[in-house]
Amino acid sequence: MNEEQPPLNEEEVDQEVMTTPQGPSKSFVMLHPWLVLGMLLVFMAGVAFASFQWFLNALVHSREERVVPDLKGKSIEQALDVLSPMNLAMMKEGVEFDDTIPPGSVIKQMPPSGLTVREGKVIRVTISSGGEVVFVPDLSGKPLAEAQNLLRSVGLLPGALTQAHSQIYETGWIIEQMPESGSVLNTGQMVDLRVSKGPPPKGTLLMPDFVNRPIAHAQQWAEENDLKIGIQENMDSEVMPGLV
């Protein structure tokens, strides 16, 4: 004898409907179109990306191959004259000091010469600014060792060393230098130095410095010391007329 099941209440009826195996639930039916749309968008994006890649590959492989020329030592204008007929471009990547290559010329390049590239390739170059230049420091009145160290610290070298008596500078101090302070030299160049031997022996006549002073001063000093002077005019000098 079958026992009768008790009737379901309203909550149990709703739960039974939601879990019925006869089909998807109402919430799944509402989300399904969004899922389809998302999959469609992903598919379309994949097709577009693949088409773009195919277009780029076709464009690149349609360009002819070129062998990169050697640009080292060429000026920018010469390098462009070589690259332009080959449909290659050039970009300045930097500037470096180089004593062996004239300023404005190519020191190095990337890609290197001999490499095969496609038309439109950009050749990056480094340009020479020539040798590094420095200002000659003022060495007058400095001890010899200090002057030599100062020259080396700025990239210059001590050159010829001569000695002379001086009533102004102590023994071993710099009297004069050549080139003068403030001159511009390339690194590695030499500066000649004249070093004091101290005061001259008694009876020794020292020549005063008449530079930028009237010629009459030099003539008067020569007469007082029973000496003769020779006068030579220099029309190209920057010193005012009438001055030594």
mmCIF file of N, CA and C in Angstrom, residues 54-65 118-119:
data_model
loop_
_atom_site.group_PDB
_atom_site.id
_atom_site.type_symbol
_atom_site.label_atom_id
_atom_site.label_comp_id
_atom_site.label_asym_id
_atom_site.label_seq_id
_atom_site.Cartn_x
_atom_site.Cartn_y
_atom_site.Cartn_z
ATOM 1 N N TRP A 54 50.221 39.643 -41.033
ATOM 2 C CA TRP A 54 50.444 39.220 -42.421
ATOM 3 C C TRP A 54 50.783 40.418 -43.306
ATOM 4 N N PHE A 55 50.096 41.538 -43.057
ATOM 5 C CA PHE A 55 50.354 42.736 -43.851
ATOM 6 C C PHE A 55 51.774 43.261 -43.606
ATOM 7 N N LEU A 56 52.202 43.272 -42.325
ATOM 8 C CA LEU A 56 53.546 43.744 -42.021
ATOM 9 C C LEU A 56 54.609 42.851 -42.647
ATOM 10 N N ASN A 57 54.435 41.547 -42.538
ATOM 11 C CA ASN A 57 55.397 40.626 -43.126
ATOM 12 C C ASN A 57 55.475 40.786 -44.633
ATOM 13 N N ALA A 58 54.307 40.973 -45.248
ATOM 14 C CA ALA A 58 54.297 41.161 -46.700
ATOM 15 C C ALA A 58 54.991 42.458 -47.084
ATOM 16 N N LEU A 59 54.786 43.512 -46.269
ATOM 17 C CA LEU A 59 55.401 44.804 -46.567
ATOM 18 C C LEU A 59 56.919 44.735 -46.403
ATOM 19 N N VAL A 60 57.393 44.097 -45.312
ATOM 20 C CA VAL A 60 58.832 44.010 -45.065
ATOM 21 C C VAL A 60 59.522 43.179 -46.137
ATOM 22 N N HIS A 61 58.951 42.043 -46.475
ATOM 23 C CA HIS A 61 59.593 41.151 -47.432
ATOM 24 C C HIS A 61 59.484 41.641 -48.867
ATOM 25 N N SER A 62 58.671 42.673 -49.077
ATOM 26 C CA SER A 62 58.602 43.242 -50.420
ATOM 27 C C SER A 62 59.760 44.198 -50.680
ATOM 28 N N ARG A 63 60.506 44.634 -49.618
ATOM 29 C CA ARG A 63 61.641 45.529 -49.770
ATOM 30 C C ARG A 63 62.882 44.731 -50.157
ATOM 31 N N GLU A 64 63.726 45.344 -50.956
ATOM 32 C CA GLU A 64 64.938 44.683 -51.398
ATOM 33 C C GLU A 64 65.996 44.683 -50.294
ATOM 34 N N GLU A 65 66.890 43.716 -50.400
ATOM 35 C CA GLU A 65 67.968 43.616 -49.427
ATOM 36 C C GLU A 65 69.135 44.501 -49.854
ATOM 37 N N ARG A 118 67.203 45.167 -44.950
ATOM 38 C CA ARG A 118 66.166 45.542 -45.910
ATOM 39 C C ARG A 118 66.155 47.056 -46.105
ATOM 40 N N GLU A 119 65.643 47.491 -47.232
ATOM 41 C CA GLU A 119 65.492 48.917 -47.486
ATOM 42 C C GLU A 119 64.670 49.567 -46.369
#
